[in-house]
PDB file of C-alpha atoms and ligand atoms in Angstrom:
ATOM      1  CA  MET A 826      11.920   0.653  -5.247  1.00  0.00           C
ATOM      2  CA  ASN A 827      12.983  -2.533  -4.558  1.00  0.00           C
ATOM      3  CA  ARG A 828      10.000  -4.588  -4.124  1.00  0.00           C
ATOM      4  CA  ARG A 829      12.024  -7.613  -2.821  1.00  0.00           C
ATOM      5  CA  SER A 830      13.370  -6.124  -0.133  1.00  0.00           C
ATOM      6  CA  GLN A 831      12.113  -6.110   3.476  1.00  0.00           C
ATOM      7  CA  GLY A 832      11.662  -4.495   5.896  1.00  0.00           C
ATOM      8  CA  ARG A 833      10.410  -0.389   6.690  1.00  0.00           C
ATOM      9  CA  ASP A 834      12.702   0.065   3.105  1.00  0.00           C
ATOM     10  CA  ALA A 835      10.244  -1.685   1.675  1.00  0.00           C
ATOM     11  CA  LEU A 836       7.551   1.532   2.531  1.00  0.00           C
ATOM     12  CA  VAL A 837      10.507   3.764   1.334  1.00  0.00           C
ATOM     13  CA  ASP A 838       8.644   5.389  -2.217  1.00  0.00           C
ATOM     14  CA  GLN A 839       5.039   4.044  -1.403  1.00  0.00           C
ATOM     15  CA  VAL A 840       1.828   5.808  -1.787  1.00  0.00           C
ATOM     16  CA  ALA A 841      -0.928   4.309   0.799  1.00  0.00           C
ATOM     17  CA  ILE A 842      -3.853   5.413   1.487  1.00  0.00           C
ATOM     18  CA  VAL A 843      -5.841   3.885   4.219  1.00  0.00           C
ATOM     19  CA  THR A 844      -9.299   4.759   5.302  1.00  0.00           C
ATOM     20  CA  GLY A 845     -10.657   4.978   9.196  1.00  0.00           C
ATOM     21  CA  ALA A 846      -7.923   6.578  10.121  1.00  0.00           C
ATOM     22  CA  SER A 847      -8.410   9.224  12.425  1.00  0.00           C
ATOM     23  CA  SER A 848      -8.616   6.563  15.143  1.00  0.00           C
ATOM     24  CA  GLY A 849      -8.367   3.228  16.195  1.00  0.00           C
ATOM     25  CA  ILE A 850      -6.149   0.821  14.600  1.00  0.00           C
ATOM     26  CA  GLY A 851      -5.891   3.243  11.545  1.00  0.00           C
ATOM     27  CA  ALA A 852      -4.216   5.944  13.189  1.00  0.00           C
ATOM     28  CA  GLY A 853      -0.695   3.303  13.214  1.00  0.00           C
ATOM     29  CA  ALA A 854       0.218   4.394   9.410  1.00  0.00           C
ATOM     30  CA  ALA A 855      -0.660   5.940   7.236  1.00  0.00           C
ATOM     31  CA  VAL A 856       0.740   7.828   4.827  1.00  0.00           C
ATOM     32  CA  VAL A 857      -2.849   9.292   2.379  1.00  0.00           C
ATOM     33  CA  LEU A 858      -5.357   9.634   5.669  1.00  0.00           C
ATOM     34  CA  VAL A 859      -9.355   9.025   4.918  1.00  0.00           C
ATOM     35  CA  ALA A 860     -12.230   9.061   6.792  1.00  0.00           C
ATOM     36  CA  ARG A 861     -14.925  11.868   8.276  1.00  0.00           C
ATOM     37  CA  ARG A 862     -13.470  13.647  10.966  1.00  0.00           C
ATOM     38  CA  LEU A 863     -11.413  15.939   9.487  1.00  0.00           C
ATOM     39  CA  ASP A 864      -9.390  17.629  12.705  1.00  0.00           C
ATOM     40  CA  ARG A 865      -8.289  14.203  14.098  1.00  0.00           C
ATOM     41  CA  LEU A 866      -7.125  12.716  10.098  1.00  0.00           C
ATOM     42  CA  GLU A 867      -4.823  16.251  10.464  1.00  0.00           C
ATOM     43  CA  GLY A 868      -3.547  15.085  14.339  1.00  0.00           C
ATOM     44  CA  VAL A 869      -2.175  11.737  12.989  1.00  0.00           C
ATOM     45  CA  ALA A 870      -1.195  13.821  10.119  1.00  0.00           C
ATOM     46  CA  ARG A 871       0.886  15.600  12.078  1.00  0.00           C
ATOM     47  CA  ALA A 872       2.331  13.034  14.679  1.00  0.00           C
ATOM     48  CA  ILE A 873       3.170  11.494  11.224  1.00  0.00           C
ATOM     49  CA  ALA A 874       5.354  14.402  10.303  1.00  0.00           C
ATOM     50  CA  ALA A 875       6.229  14.860  13.731  1.00  0.00           C
ATOM     51  CA  LEU A 876       8.506  11.356  13.105  1.00  0.00           C
ATOM     52  CA  GLY A 877       9.537  12.279   9.523  1.00  0.00           C
ATOM     53  CA  GLY A 878       7.006  10.925   7.894  1.00  0.00           C
ATOM     54  CA  ARG A 879       4.845  12.089   4.507  1.00  0.00           C
ATOM     55  CA  ALA A 880       1.225  12.382   5.195  1.00  0.00           C
ATOM     56  CA  LEU A 881      -2.195  14.000   3.610  1.00  0.00           C
ATOM     57  CA  ALA A 882      -5.340  14.361   5.061  1.00  0.00           C
ATOM     58  CA  ILE A 883      -7.706  13.638   2.651  1.00  0.00           C
ATOM     59  CA  PRO A 884     -11.692  13.785   4.727  1.00  0.00           C
ATOM     60  CA  THR A 885     -13.615  11.150   2.997  1.00  0.00           C
ATOM     61  CA  ASP A 886     -17.018   9.784   3.429  1.00  0.00           C
ATOM     62  CA  VAL A 887     -16.099   5.679   2.331  1.00  0.00           C
ATOM     63  CA  THR A 888     -19.738   5.137   1.491  1.00  0.00           C
ATOM     64  CA  ASP A 889     -20.092   8.342  -0.073  1.00  0.00           C
ATOM     65  CA  ARG A 890     -19.049   6.719  -4.049  1.00  0.00           C
ATOM     66  CA  ALA A 891     -18.169   9.950  -5.729  1.00  0.00           C
ATOM     67  CA  ALA A 892     -16.544  11.429  -3.100  1.00  0.00           C
ATOM     68  CA  VAL A 893     -14.458   8.410  -3.223  1.00  0.00           C
ATOM     69  CA  GLN A 894     -13.520   8.903  -6.471  1.00  0.00           C
ATOM     70  CA  VAL A 895     -12.545  12.220  -5.993  1.00  0.00           C
ATOM     71  CA  MET A 896     -10.199  11.328  -3.299  1.00  0.00           C
ATOM     72  CA  VAL A 897      -8.440   7.988  -4.710  1.00  0.00           C
ATOM     73  CA  GLN A 898      -7.850  11.664  -7.445  1.00  0.00           C
ATOM     74  CA  ARG A 899      -6.597  13.746  -5.209  1.00  0.00           C
ATOM     75  CA  THR A 900      -3.719  10.879  -3.535  1.00  0.00           C
ATOM     76  CA  ILE A 901      -3.201  11.197  -7.465  1.00  0.00           C
ATOM     77  CA  ASP A 902      -2.998  14.304  -7.960  1.00  0.00           C
ATOM     78  CA  ALA A 903      -0.145  14.645  -4.673  1.00  0.00           C
ATOM     79  CA  PHE A 904       1.314  11.826  -5.421  1.00  0.00           C
ATOM     80  CA  GLY A 905       1.132   9.891  -9.042  1.00  0.00           C
ATOM     81  CA  ARG A 906       0.451   6.409  -7.536  1.00  0.00           C
ATOM     82  CA  ILE A 907      -1.227   4.125  -5.274  1.00  0.00           C
ATOM     83  CA  ASP A 908       0.588   1.524  -4.205  1.00  0.00           C
ATOM     84  CA  ILE A 909      -0.969   0.038  -0.684  1.00  0.00           C
ATOM     85  CA  LEU A 910      -4.868   0.775   0.309  1.00  0.00           C
ATOM     86  CA  VAL A 911      -5.937  -0.122   3.820  1.00  0.00           C
ATOM     87  CA  ASN A 912      -9.360  -1.019   4.110  1.00  0.00           C
ATOM     88  CA  ASN A 913      -9.613  -0.342   7.676  1.00  0.00           C
ATOM     89  CA  ALA A 914     -12.636   2.288   8.078  1.00  0.00           C
ATOM     90  CA  GLY A 915     -15.290   0.156   9.547  1.00  0.00           C
ATOM     91  CA  VAL A 916     -18.449   0.368  12.297  1.00  0.00           C
ATOM     92  CA  MET A 917     -19.743  -2.664  14.624  1.00  0.00           C
ATOM     93  CA  LEU A 918     -24.102  -1.492  15.554  1.00  0.00           C
ATOM     94  CA  LEU A 919     -24.448  -4.478  18.072  1.00  0.00           C
ATOM     95  CA  ALA A 920     -28.087  -5.468  19.164  1.00  0.00           C
ATOM     96  CA  PRO A 921     -29.928  -8.821  18.980  1.00  0.00           C
ATOM     97  CA  ILE A 922     -32.024  -9.279  15.476  1.00  0.00           C
ATOM     98  CA  ARG A 923     -34.631  -9.561  17.264  1.00  0.00           C
ATOM     99  CA  LYS A 924     -34.617  -5.431  18.155  1.00  0.00           C
ATOM    100  CA  ARG A 925     -34.462  -5.559  13.714  1.00  0.00           C
ATOM    101  CA  GLU A 926     -31.942  -2.010  14.610  1.00  0.00           C
ATOM    102  CA  VAL A 927     -32.686  -1.795  10.504  1.00  0.00           C
ATOM    103  CA  ASP A 928     -31.117   1.947   9.834  1.00  0.00           C
ATOM    104  CA  GLU A 929     -27.914   0.134  12.089  1.00  0.00           C
ATOM    105  CA  TRP A 930     -27.762  -2.283   9.996  1.00  0.00           C
ATOM    106  CA  ASP A 931     -27.852  -0.384   6.684  1.00  0.00           C
ATOM    107  CA  ARG A 932     -25.118   1.366   8.333  1.00  0.00           C
ATOM    108  CA  MET A 933     -23.054  -1.206   8.953  1.00  0.00           C
ATOM    109  CA  VAL A 934     -23.379  -2.709   5.547  1.00  0.00           C
ATOM    110  CA  ASP A 935     -22.350   0.608   3.355  1.00  0.00           C
ATOM    111  CA  LEU A 936     -19.303   0.877   4.675  1.00  0.00           C
ATOM    112  CA  ASN A 937     -17.720  -2.685   5.832  1.00  0.00           C
ATOM    113  CA  VAL A 938     -19.067  -3.908   2.627  1.00  0.00           C
ATOM    114  CA  LYS A 939     -20.112  -1.301   0.388  1.00  0.00           C
ATOM    115  CA  GLY A 940     -17.152   1.293   1.046  1.00  0.00           C
ATOM    116  CA  LEU A 941     -14.320  -1.253   0.420  1.00  0.00           C
ATOM    117  CA  LEU A 942     -15.680  -1.770  -2.186  1.00  0.00           C
ATOM    118  CA  TYR A 943     -15.625   1.494  -3.733  1.00  0.00           C
ATOM    119  CA  CYS A 944     -11.996   1.964  -2.535  1.00  0.00           C
ATOM    120  CA  VAL A 945     -11.810  -0.830  -4.446  1.00  0.00           C
ATOM    121  CA  ALA A 946     -13.406   0.092  -7.349  1.00  0.00           C
ATOM    122  CA  ALA A 947     -11.519   3.471  -7.024  1.00  0.00           C
ATOM    123  CA  VAL A 948      -7.984   2.545  -6.958  1.00  0.00           C
ATOM    124  CA  LEU A 949      -7.711  -0.620  -8.906  1.00  0.00           C
ATOM    125  CA  PRO A 950      -7.104   1.491 -11.878  1.00  0.00           C
ATOM    126  CA  HIS A 951      -4.076   2.995 -10.760  1.00  0.00           C
ATOM    127  CA  MET A 952      -2.838  -0.573  -9.322  1.00  0.00           C
ATOM    128  CA  LEU A 953      -3.499  -2.199 -12.905  1.00  0.00           C
ATOM    129  CA  GLU A 954      -1.567   0.924 -14.871  1.00  0.00           C
ATOM    130  CA  GLY A 955       1.343   1.144 -12.110  1.00  0.00           C
ATOM    131  CA  GLY A 956       1.385  -2.833 -12.361  1.00  0.00           C
ATOM    132  CA  ALA A 957       1.582  -4.178  -9.145  1.00  0.00           C
ATOM    133  CA  GLY A 958      -0.430  -2.783  -6.108  1.00  0.00           C
ATOM    134  CA  HIS A 959      -1.438  -4.532  -2.716  1.00  0.00           C
ATOM    135  CA  VAL A 960      -5.369  -4.655  -0.688  1.00  0.00           C
ATOM    136  CA  VAL A 961      -4.824  -4.954   2.848  1.00  0.00           C
ATOM    137  CA  ASN A 962      -8.704  -5.621   4.061  1.00  0.00           C
ATOM    138  CA  VAL A 963      -9.217  -4.633   8.144  1.00  0.00           C
ATOM    139  CA  GLY A 964     -12.082  -7.933   8.404  1.00  0.00           C
ATOM    140  CA  SER A 965     -12.546  -9.344  12.171  1.00  0.00           C
ATOM    141  CA  VAL A 966     -12.579 -12.424  13.792  1.00  0.00           C
ATOM    142  CA  ALA A 967     -16.091 -11.825  13.750  1.00  0.00           C
ATOM    143  CA  GLY A 968     -15.658 -13.166  10.041  1.00  0.00           C
ATOM    144  CA  ARG A 969     -15.150 -16.359  11.069  1.00  0.00           C
ATOM    145  CA  ARG A 970     -18.088 -17.014  13.802  1.00  0.00           C
ATOM    146  CA  PRO A 971     -20.937 -15.043  14.133  1.00  0.00           C
ATOM    147  CA  PHE A 972     -21.657 -13.776  18.378  1.00  0.00           C
ATOM    148  CA  PHE A 973     -25.316 -12.941  19.749  1.00  0.00           C
ATOM    149  CA  GLY A 974     -25.372  -9.436  18.850  1.00  0.00           C
ATOM    150  CA  GLY A 975     -23.147  -9.650  16.155  1.00  0.00           C
ATOM    151  CA  ALA A 976     -25.127 -10.740  13.155  1.00  0.00           C
ATOM    152  CA  VAL A 977     -25.306  -8.111  10.969  1.00  0.00           C
ATOM    153  CA  TYR A 978     -21.636  -7.215  12.162  1.00  0.00           C
ATOM    154  CA  ALA A 979     -20.349 -10.428  11.571  1.00  0.00           C
ATOM    155  CA  ALA A 980     -21.693 -10.771   8.039  1.00  0.00           C
ATOM    156  CA  THR A 981     -20.181  -7.720   6.780  1.00  0.00           C
ATOM    157  CA  LYS A 982     -17.217  -9.202   7.808  1.00  0.00           C
ATOM    158  CA  PHE A 983     -17.797 -12.667   6.215  1.00  0.00           C
ATOM    159  CA  ALA A 984     -18.935 -10.709   3.538  1.00  0.00           C
ATOM    160  CA  VAL A 985     -14.843  -8.813   3.559  1.00  0.00           C
ATOM    161  CA  ARG A 986     -13.564 -12.419   4.205  1.00  0.00           C
ATOM    162  CA  ALA A 987     -15.548 -13.485   0.677  1.00  0.00           C
ATOM    163  CA  LEU A 988     -14.472 -10.810  -0.773  1.00  0.00           C
ATOM    164  CA  SER A 989     -10.712 -10.828   0.314  1.00  0.00           C
ATOM    165  CA  ALA A 990     -10.439 -14.113  -0.586  1.00  0.00           C
ATOM    166  CA  GLY A 991     -12.008 -13.726  -4.475  1.00  0.00           C
ATOM    167  CA  LEU A 992     -10.312 -10.463  -5.146  1.00  0.00           C
ATOM    168  CA  ARG A 993      -6.687 -12.544  -4.258  1.00  0.00           C
ATOM    169  CA  LEU A 994      -7.940 -15.339  -6.761  1.00  0.00           C
ATOM    170  CA  GLU A 995      -8.349 -12.833  -9.394  1.00  0.00           C
ATOM    171  CA  LEU A 996      -5.879 -10.445  -9.125  1.00  0.00           C
ATOM    172  CA  ALA A 997      -2.520 -11.340  -7.539  1.00  0.00           C
ATOM    173  CA  PRO A 998      -1.664 -14.415 -10.296  1.00  0.00           C
ATOM    174  CA  HIS A 999      -2.759 -12.561 -12.864  1.00  0.00           C
ATOM    175  CA  GLU A1000      -2.134  -8.568 -11.828  1.00  0.00           C
ATOM    176  CA  ASN A1001       0.399  -8.629  -9.396  1.00  0.00           C
ATOM    177  CA  ILE A1002      -2.139  -7.157  -6.650  1.00  0.00           C
ATOM    178  CA  ARG A1003      -1.664  -9.137  -3.317  1.00  0.00           C
ATOM    179  CA  VAL A1004      -4.487  -9.075  -1.360  1.00  0.00           C
ATOM    180  CA  VAL A1005      -5.122  -9.916   2.471  1.00  0.00           C
ATOM    181  CA  ASP A1006      -7.412  -9.953   5.295  1.00  0.00           C
ATOM    182  CA  ILE A1007      -6.376  -9.018   8.494  1.00  0.00           C
ATOM    183  CA  GLN A1008      -8.675 -10.080  11.101  1.00  0.00           C
ATOM    184  CA  PRO A1009      -7.915  -8.931  14.708  1.00  0.00           C
ATOM    185  CA  GLY A1010     -10.422 -10.272  17.845  1.00  0.00           C
ATOM    186  CA  VAL A1011     -11.262  -7.515  20.448  1.00  0.00           C
ATOM    187  CA  VAL A1012      -8.947  -4.209  20.124  1.00  0.00           C
ATOM    188  CA  ASP A1013      -8.802  -1.337  22.565  1.00  0.00           C
ATOM    189  CA  THR A1014     -10.914   1.395  20.229  1.00  0.00           C
ATOM    190  CA  GLU A1015     -13.372   4.062  19.947  1.00  0.00           C
ATOM    191  CA  LEU A1016     -15.319   1.053  17.953  1.00  0.00           C
ATOM    192  CA  GLY A1017     -17.864  -0.268  20.682  1.00  0.00           C
ATOM    193  CA  SER A1018     -18.221   3.524  21.814  1.00  0.00           C
ATOM    194  CA  HIS A1019     -21.197   3.181  19.047  1.00  0.00           C
ATOM    195  CA  VAL A1020     -23.171   0.727  20.071  1.00  0.00           C
ATOM    196  CA  THR A1021     -26.405   2.367  20.916  1.00  0.00           C
ATOM    197  CA  ASP A1022     -27.380  -1.200  22.677  1.00  0.00           C
ATOM    198  CA  GLN A1023     -27.915  -0.412  26.478  1.00  0.00           C
ATOM    199  CA  GLU A1024     -27.143  -4.688  26.545  1.00  0.00           C
ATOM    200  CA  MET A1025     -24.857  -5.781  24.353  1.00  0.00           C
ATOM    201  CA  ARG A1026     -22.797  -2.220  25.939  1.00  0.00           C
ATOM    202  CA  GLU A1027     -23.411  -3.301  29.089  1.00  0.00           C
ATOM    203  CA  GLY A1028     -22.556  -7.321  28.676  1.00  0.00           C
ATOM    204  CA  PHE A1029     -18.546  -6.944  26.727  1.00  0.00           C
ATOM    205  CA  ALA A1030     -18.024  -3.880  29.651  1.00  0.00           C
ATOM    206  CA  ARG A1031     -19.168  -6.994  32.245  1.00  0.00           C
ATOM    207  CA  VAL A1032     -16.627  -9.399  29.931  1.00  0.00           C
ATOM    208  CA  TRP A1033     -13.536  -6.693  28.695  1.00  0.00           C
ATOM    209  CA  GLY A1034     -13.539  -4.913  31.918  1.00  0.00           C
ATOM    210  CA  ASN A1035     -10.322  -6.589  33.404  1.00  0.00           C
ATOM    211  CA  LYS A1036      -9.370  -8.800  30.905  1.00  0.00           C
ATOM    212  CA  LYS A1037      -6.230  -6.654  28.096  1.00  0.00           C
ATOM    213  CA  LYS A1038      -6.945  -6.253  24.910  1.00  0.00           C
ATOM    214  CA  LEU A1039      -5.009  -6.009  21.828  1.00  0.00           C
ATOM    215  CA  ASP A1040      -4.040  -2.317  21.726  1.00  0.00           C
ATOM    216  CA  ALA A1041      -3.906  -0.803  17.911  1.00  0.00           C
ATOM    217  CA  GLU A1042      -0.712  -1.292  17.021  1.00  0.00           C
ATOM    218  CA  ASP A1043      -0.598  -5.058  17.967  1.00  0.00           C
ATOM    219  CA  VAL A1044      -2.848  -4.755  14.173  1.00  0.00           C
ATOM    220  CA  ALA A1045      -0.772  -1.902  12.401  1.00  0.00           C
ATOM    221  CA  HIS A1046       2.284  -3.602  13.274  1.00  0.00           C
ATOM    222  CA  ALA A1047       1.088  -7.147  11.513  1.00  0.00           C
ATOM    223  CA  VAL A1048      -0.600  -4.377   8.439  1.00  0.00           C
ATOM    224  CA  ALA A1049       3.241  -3.306   8.394  1.00  0.00           C
ATOM    225  CA  TRP A1050       4.393  -6.812   7.996  1.00  0.00           C
ATOM    226  CA  VAL A1051       1.770  -7.987   5.701  1.00  0.00           C
ATOM    227  CA  VAL A1052       2.742  -5.160   3.170  1.00  0.00           C
ATOM    228  CA  THR A1053       6.453  -5.578   3.834  1.00  0.00           C
ATOM    229  CA  ARG A1054       6.828  -9.175   2.270  1.00  0.00           C
ATOM    230  CA  PRO A1055       9.015  -9.311  -1.172  1.00  0.00           C
ATOM    231  CA  ALA A1056       6.373  -9.256  -4.051  1.00  0.00           C
ATOM    232  CA  HIS A1057       5.743 -12.940  -4.421  1.00  0.00           C
ATOM    233  CA  VAL A1058       4.914 -13.043  -0.866  1.00  0.00           C
ATOM    234  CA  ASN A1059       1.173 -12.924  -0.624  1.00  0.00           C
ATOM    235  CA  VAL A1060      -0.120 -13.001   2.426  1.00  0.00           C
ATOM    236  CA  ASN A1061      -3.597 -14.340   2.951  1.00  0.00           C
ATOM    237  CA  GLU A1062      -4.825 -13.654   6.236  1.00  0.00           C
ATOM    238  CA  ILE A1063      -3.815 -13.005   9.659  1.00  0.00           C
ATOM    239  CA  LEU A1064      -6.067 -13.419  12.962  1.00  0.00           C
ATOM    240  CA  ILE A1065      -4.431 -12.065  15.490  1.00  0.00           C
ATOM    241  CA  ARG A1066      -6.318 -12.240  19.343  1.00  0.00           C
ATOM    242  CA  PRO A1067      -5.688 -11.038  22.402  1.00  0.00           C
ATOM    243  CA  THR A1068      -4.361 -13.536  25.074  1.00  0.00           C
ATOM    244  CA  ALA A1069      -7.398 -13.488  26.935  1.00  0.00           C
ATOM    245  CA  GLN A1070     -10.027 -13.563  24.223  1.00  0.00           C
ATOM    246  CA  GLU A1071     -11.926 -17.165  24.070  1.00  0.00           C
ATOM    247  CA  THR A1072     -13.526 -16.884  21.270  1.00  0.00           C
TER     248      THR A1072
HETATM  249  P1  LIG B 958     -12.743   3.687  15.465  1.00  0.00           P
HETATM  250  O1  LIG B 958     -14.102   3.065  15.453  1.00  0.00           O
HETATM  251  O2  LIG B 958     -11.937   3.703  16.415  1.00  0.00           O
HETATM  252  O3  LIG B 958     -12.188   3.534  13.782  1.00  0.00           O
HETATM  253  C1  LIG B 958     -12.964   3.950  13.168  1.00  0.00           C
HETATM  254  C2  LIG B 958     -12.078   4.357  11.795  1.00  0.00           C
HETATM  255  O4  LIG B 958     -13.287   4.440  10.880  1.00  0.00           O
HETATM  256  C3  LIG B 958     -12.228   5.822  12.829  1.00  0.00           C
HETATM  257  O5  LIG B 958     -11.491   6.205  11.525  1.00  0.00           O
HETATM  258  C4  LIG B 958     -13.577   6.177  11.551  1.00  0.00           C
HETATM  259  O6  LIG B 958     -13.593   8.210  11.477  1.00  0.00           O
HETATM  260  C5  LIG B 958     -13.740   5.689   9.992  1.00  0.00           C
HETATM  261  N1  LIG B 958     -15.153   5.601   9.080  1.00  0.00           N
HETATM  262  C6  LIG B 958     -16.222   5.636  10.340  1.00  0.00           C
HETATM  263  N2  LIG B 958     -16.960   5.781   8.473  1.00  0.00           N
HETATM  264  C7  LIG B 958     -17.222   6.257   7.776  1.00  0.00           C
HETATM  265  C8  LIG B 958     -16.831   7.060   6.852  1.00  0.00           C
HETATM  266  N3  LIG B 958     -18.918   6.597   6.573  1.00  0.00           N
HETATM  267  N4  LIG B 958     -16.303   6.852   6.665  1.00  0.00           N
HETATM  268  C9  LIG B 958     -14.944   7.343   6.191  1.00  0.00           C
HETATM  269  N5  LIG B 958     -13.737   6.217   7.472  1.00  0.00           N
HETATM  270  C10 LIG B 958     -15.827   6.399   8.577  1.00  0.00           C
HETATM  271  O7  LIG B 958     -12.990   1.938  15.341  1.00  0.00           O
HETATM  272  P2  LIG B 958     -11.227   0.541  14.975  1.00  0.00           P
HETATM  273  O8  LIG B 958     -10.199   1.653  14.785  1.00  0.00           O
HETATM  274  O9  LIG B 958     -11.461  -1.061  15.952  1.00  0.00           O
HETATM  275  O10 LIG B 958     -11.980  -0.023  13.629  1.00  0.00           O
HETATM  276  C11 LIG B 958     -10.421  -0.309  12.418  1.00  0.00           C
HETATM  277  C12 LIG B 958     -11.680  -1.854  11.893  1.00  0.00           C
HETATM  278  O11 LIG B 958     -10.930  -2.497  12.065  1.00  0.00           O
HETATM  279  C13 LIG B 958     -13.195  -1.851  11.634  1.00  0.00           C
HETATM  280  O12 LIG B 958     -13.167  -2.151  10.053  1.00  0.00           O
HETATM  281  C14 LIG B 958     -13.284  -2.727  12.116  1.00  0.00           C
HETATM  282  O13 LIG B 958     -14.600  -3.487  12.019  1.00  0.00           O
HETATM  283  C15 LIG B 958     -12.193  -3.987  12.934  1.00  0.00           C
HETATM  284  N6  LIG B 958     -11.811  -4.495  13.809  1.00  0.00           N
HETATM  285  C16 LIG B 958     -11.764  -3.934  14.702  1.00  0.00           C
HETATM  286  C17 LIG B 958     -11.844  -4.839  16.158  1.00  0.00           C
HETATM  287  C18 LIG B 958     -11.847  -4.330  18.066  1.00  0.00           C
HETATM  288  O14 LIG B 958     -11.983  -4.347  18.606  1.00  0.00           O
HETATM  289  N7  LIG B 958     -12.303  -2.448  17.596  1.00  0.00           N
HETATM  290  C19 LIG B 958     -12.255  -5.855  16.376  1.00  0.00           C
HETATM  291  C20 LIG B 958     -11.872  -6.871  14.285  1.00  0.00           C
HETATM  292  C21 LIG B 958     -12.039  -5.768  13.487  1.00  0.00           C
HETATM  293  P3  LIG B 958     -14.651   8.838  11.221  1.00  0.00           P
HETATM  294  O15 LIG B 958     -15.353   8.863  12.437  1.00  0.00           O
HETATM  295  O16 LIG B 958     -14.024  10.341  11.277  1.00  0.00           O
HETATM  296  O17 LIG B 958     -15.077   9.147  10.064  1.00  0.00           O
END
């Protein structure tokens, strides 16, 4: 494998784990597909195989630290290495703070922050051993500015941004492990369907009903571009909004 080569060829022989690969952004590109819904993962794996790619579905709840270890070991058993980790699994549960949806706060912190860290912890020994790696964290424009009803979600994405910066400064110069924070604006996925708060759902539908959101592929293309740069190039952040998005 020639790490200096650019474009899709640069991915030949590389092994990527993509979390949150059963729907939305994560379904655009992958090799080891991780999420909880096996039927959806198998559908993505079949689509990749139909295009000539190799994909392995490993159903995993990434908030379960032991399960993440098992998933990474299964990846090593199957492919012998891990070059890329795409930390994409995430949940956005919007509600005004005054409603004190503490269980939802827990779910967001557990997945968006702790789940991401569990994946980093599990892949890191293999990347260190291999002498290279690429950690792609899917943050959000919310990691740059909170919004009404999204205080805790934004806090988790601020955390993703802070972690990405901290990981990069330790791992890129010293261990040849690159780190990037991809920060999408509004993307047309299942993310909003988990919001239970009626006020927030209606507000979002009012603002976005007729506007063109990003497609999942728009974000997947950004990820593909990042991971195909030459080895000396570490793209640190990409902020990508739909043209119609104001803030
Ligand atoms: P989706 O809801 O479509 O996808 C979320 C993915 O995460 C699914 O594959 C889901 O699969 C998986 N997932 C959820 N919980 C877990 C878990 N406990 N363990 C493993 N996998 C899990 O949303 P998106 O594709 O939009 O979201 C992907 C990322 O993009 C998230 O981090 C999100 O915060 C971020 N983002 C999205 C934006 C948007 O507007 N859509 C904007 C900015 C950032 P399953 O349920 O099968 O486990």
